[in-house]
C-alpha cells in the first residue's frame, strides 16, 4: 500500500538522521577528548622536564606533578565508557584492564605509599607513560581529523615495543619497593576476628597483582603486535575463534 | 549453571537418531522409484581444504547422519564435536535438520569446524556440585594445613557453624540428586574449557566461604539466635520452593517431547510464584542464598549471592524473552526473576 510504504521511508529517514547526528556528536566529543588528553600529558611532560632542569634532582618531582597526573589518568576512565557505548571499536575488557591497572598504580601505590615516591622506578614509568600517551592521543586526534601524518602512526605502532616492557618494569619495581612499607603499616588490611567474617591483606594482594602481570602482559603485548602487523603491513590475520 | 533455559530450546539428537535408524526399510517396489541422491562435500572452514566427499547420500538423511559418516573417515571427531554450516558466516546446522529441506542443490557443501573436546552438561553439573560439597567439608573438619595446627581436627563451638555446614551440604546434595533424577537436560554438550572455568569459579568461592565460616576466629551473627533462625527459615523455604519448581518443570512435558509449553502454577503453593515470575527457580535460589548470608553474616557469602543473582538475572531475562517471543498469549503480569521489579 502506497501510504504505508511512505511511512516506512519517512521513519527510515528519521532513524538515519538520528544516527547521523549521534555519530557527529560522538566524533566531536572524541576529538575534543583526545585533544584535551594530548594537551594534558604534554603539560605533564613539560612540567617533569622543567622540574628536573631547574632542580637537577628527582626528589620531589612526583609531588610536583601528582595532582595533574591523578586528574588526567583518572579521566581516562571515560575511555571504558567509549568502548561500552560503541563509540570506539575496542574491546571493553582490554581497555578496562589497561585503565584499571594505571589507576591502581596512581591511586593505590604512588599516592598512598609516600616513601616510594622518589624511587627511580617511578620516574621510569612516568616517562614511559607520558611518551606512550602523547603518541596515542595525538594518533587518535589526527585520525579523527583524517590528517594522520605517517610518523605518528609509525611512532604509535613501533615505540611500544620498547616502551611497554620498560613501563611494566617501572611499575613492578615500584610495587616491589613498596612492599616492606605496606607490611609494616598494615595499610588497607582487615584482620580476623571481625563482625563481617572476612579478612584482607594488602601485602598479599600486591603480590598477587604483581604475579598477574605474568599472564596478562604477554597477551596485551601480543595484541599490540597483531595490531601493528595489521595497520603497518596490511596483513590479514586469522584470529583463533574461542 | 543453567539447566532449564535449555529446556526451552530442546535439541534432541537422540530422537532424530531413532528416527533415522528405525525407519523401516521399505521393500523395493516393482517399478523403480527415482530417488535423487545427494552429493555432500565437507570443507574445512578455515583452510577451505576439502576433507571428505560423500556420494549417494539419501535425501532424507539428517545432519546427524552426515556427521556419523564424517566420523567414519575421521574417527577423532565424534558428532558432538562437529559444527557444520552451509556458509562460513551462517549459523551452525542442527542435528535434526534433514538434507533435502536445506537450501542446497543436489551437491551440498558443508563447512566444518572442530569444536574441541566436548563434555555433557550432566557431567559438568556434577563436577560443579561435588567440588563445593567436598571442599566445604574439608574446612569444616579443620583438615591440616588450612588453619593454625592447634585447631586441626577440632570442632567449632558455635552452633551456627554446624548449621551452616548442614545447610550447605543439603543444598549441594539436593542439586546433585536433581541433576541425576529430576532435570531433563536437552542440550547435548559443551566445550571442555568450560568445565575449568565453571568448576574453578564454584570451587574457589566455596573454599573462600568455607574458610571464613569455619575459621576458629569466626564471629557469630550480630543479632544472635533470632538472626540465625530467620536466615535458616528463609533458606529452607526457598530450597523447598526451588525443588517444587524443578519438579513442576519436569512434569511439564513427557520425556523426549519437543513441544514447548508455558509453565503454570500447580496445586503446590510453592509453584504459585509462576503467577508473578517466569523463572521462579532462580528467584528461590537467590532467596536461599540470601537466607544463608543472613544466617552466617559473612561477606564472601554475600559476594557469592550477589554474583549468583546477577548471573541468574541474565539467564532469566533470556528465558523470559524467548518465552515472550514464542508464545503470543504469554502472561503479561510475569517478570523475569523478581516480581514486579526485574
mmCIF file of N, CA and C in Angstrom, chain A residues 190-201 238-242, chain B residues 46 113 193 208 211-212 215 217-220 222 296-300:
data_model
loop_
_atom_site.group_PDB
_atom_site.id
_atom_site.type_symbol
_atom_site.label_atom_id
_atom_site.label_comp_id
_atom_site.label_asym_id
_atom_site.label_seq_id
_atom_site.Cartn_x
_atom_site.Cartn_y
_atom_site.Cartn_z
ATOM 1 N N UNK A 190 42.480 -5.852 56.724
ATOM 2 C CA UNK A 190 41.473 -6.135 57.745
ATOM 3 C C UNK A 190 41.772 -7.515 58.314
ATOM 4 N N UNK A 191 41.830 -7.614 59.637
ATOM 5 C CA UNK A 191 42.174 -8.915 60.214
ATOM 6 C C UNK A 191 40.989 -9.516 60.942
ATOM 7 N N UNK A 192 41.044 -10.844 61.127
ATOM 8 C CA UNK A 192 40.040 -11.525 61.934
ATOM 9 C C UNK A 192 40.390 -11.337 63.405
ATOM 10 N N UNK A 193 39.490 -11.475 64.341
ATOM 11 C CA UNK A 193 38.052 -11.590 64.108
ATOM 12 C C UNK A 193 37.389 -10.232 63.892
ATOM 13 N N UNK A 194 36.342 -10.226 63.053
ATOM 14 C CA UNK A 194 35.543 -9.024 62.895
ATOM 15 C C UNK A 194 34.128 -9.462 62.537
ATOM 16 N N UNK A 195 33.179 -8.524 62.646
ATOM 17 C CA UNK A 195 31.778 -8.947 62.506
ATOM 18 C C UNK A 195 31.385 -9.268 61.066
ATOM 19 N N UNK A 196 32.277 -8.920 60.070
ATOM 20 C CA UNK A 196 31.942 -9.252 58.691
ATOM 21 C C UNK A 196 32.476 -10.616 58.288
ATOM 22 N N UNK A 197 33.278 -11.217 59.189
ATOM 23 C CA UNK A 197 33.833 -12.536 58.908
ATOM 24 C C UNK A 197 34.556 -12.575 57.580
ATOM 25 N N UNK A 198 35.418 -11.584 57.376
ATOM 26 C CA UNK A 198 36.232 -11.584 56.167
ATOM 27 C C UNK A 198 37.562 -10.946 56.539
ATOM 28 N N UNK A 199 38.613 -11.289 55.804
ATOM 29 C CA UNK A 199 39.883 -10.635 56.078
ATOM 30 C C UNK A 199 40.521 -10.253 54.754
ATOM 31 N N UNK A 200 41.383 -9.276 54.796
ATOM 32 C CA UNK A 200 42.053 -8.823 53.585
ATOM 33 C C UNK A 200 43.440 -8.348 53.952
ATOM 34 N N UNK A 201 44.422 -8.845 53.183
ATOM 35 C CA UNK A 201 45.802 -8.450 53.442
ATOM 36 C C UNK A 201 46.337 -7.765 52.201
ATOM 37 N N UNK A 238 44.309 -14.248 10.698
ATOM 38 C CA UNK A 238 43.155 -15.086 11.036
ATOM 39 C C UNK A 238 43.170 -15.311 12.531
ATOM 40 N N UNK A 239 42.175 -14.727 13.220
ATOM 41 C CA UNK A 239 42.123 -14.859 14.669
ATOM 42 C C UNK A 239 41.630 -16.248 15.019
ATOM 43 N N UNK A 240 42.167 -16.789 16.115
ATOM 44 C CA UNK A 240 41.672 -18.086 16.569
ATOM 45 C C UNK A 240 40.328 -17.876 17.225
ATOM 46 N N UNK A 241 39.309 -18.593 16.755
ATOM 47 C CA UNK A 241 37.999 -18.455 17.400
ATOM 48 C C UNK A 241 38.013 -19.200 18.705
ATOM 49 N N UNK A 242 37.472 -18.580 19.721
ATOM 50 C CA UNK A 242 37.425 -19.281 21.011
ATOM 51 C C UNK A 242 36.080 -19.916 21.219
ATOM 52 N N UNK B 46 38.324 -23.013 7.953
ATOM 53 C CA UNK B 46 39.427 -22.048 7.936
ATOM 54 C C UNK B 46 40.277 -22.210 6.683
ATOM 55 N N UNK B 113 33.811 -27.170 11.326
ATOM 56 C CA UNK B 113 34.715 -26.615 12.326
ATOM 57 C C UNK B 113 34.751 -27.565 13.512
ATOM 58 N N UNK B 193 36.809 -26.644 27.833
ATOM 59 C CA UNK B 193 37.330 -25.482 28.566
ATOM 60 C C UNK B 193 36.354 -25.019 29.631
ATOM 61 N N UNK B 208 36.486 -20.112 49.569
ATOM 62 C CA UNK B 208 36.562 -18.795 50.200
ATOM 63 C C UNK B 208 35.511 -18.662 51.301
ATOM 64 N N UNK B 211 36.260 -21.114 54.274
ATOM 65 C CA UNK B 211 37.390 -20.712 55.103
ATOM 66 C C UNK B 211 36.949 -19.809 56.242
ATOM 67 N N UNK B 212 36.093 -18.814 55.917
ATOM 68 C CA UNK B 212 35.708 -17.851 56.946
ATOM 69 C C UNK B 212 34.638 -18.377 57.884
ATOM 70 N N UNK B 215 36.276 -20.725 60.303
ATOM 71 C CA UNK B 215 37.507 -20.230 60.912
ATOM 72 C C UNK B 215 37.380 -20.233 62.438
ATOM 73 N N UNK B 217 38.325 -18.127 64.427
ATOM 74 C CA UNK B 217 38.001 -16.790 64.911
ATOM 75 C C UNK B 217 36.691 -16.269 64.324
ATOM 76 N N UNK B 218 35.819 -17.172 63.901
ATOM 77 C CA UNK B 218 34.530 -16.767 63.345
ATOM 78 C C UNK B 218 33.704 -16.015 64.381
ATOM 79 N N UNK B 219 33.049 -14.932 63.938
ATOM 80 C CA UNK B 219 32.178 -14.153 64.839
ATOM 81 C C UNK B 219 30.733 -14.479 64.518
ATOM 82 N N UNK B 220 29.966 -14.851 65.518
ATOM 83 C CA UNK B 220 28.566 -15.212 65.277
ATOM 84 C C UNK B 220 27.751 -13.975 64.929
ATOM 85 N N UNK B 222 25.362 -10.786 64.545
ATOM 86 C CA UNK B 222 25.184 -9.691 65.496
ATOM 87 C C UNK B 222 23.895 -9.821 66.299
ATOM 88 N N UNK B 296 24.797 -16.636 58.253
ATOM 89 C CA UNK B 296 26.214 -16.721 58.592
ATOM 90 C C UNK B 296 26.868 -15.358 58.797
ATOM 91 N N UNK B 297 26.241 -14.293 58.288
ATOM 92 C CA UNK B 297 26.798 -12.936 58.371
ATOM 93 C C UNK B 297 28.259 -12.939 57.920
ATOM 94 N N UNK B 298 28.438 -13.291 56.654
ATOM 95 C CA UNK B 298 29.790 -13.456 56.138
ATOM 96 C C UNK B 298 29.894 -12.766 54.777
ATOM 97 N N UNK B 299 30.850 -11.849 54.623
ATOM 98 C CA UNK B 299 30.960 -11.072 53.380
ATOM 99 C C UNK B 299 31.202 -11.939 52.139
ATOM 100 N N UNK B 300 32.085 -12.934 52.169
ATOM 101 C CA UNK B 300 32.236 -13.786 50.983
ATOM 102 C C UNK B 300 30.935 -14.445 50.538
#
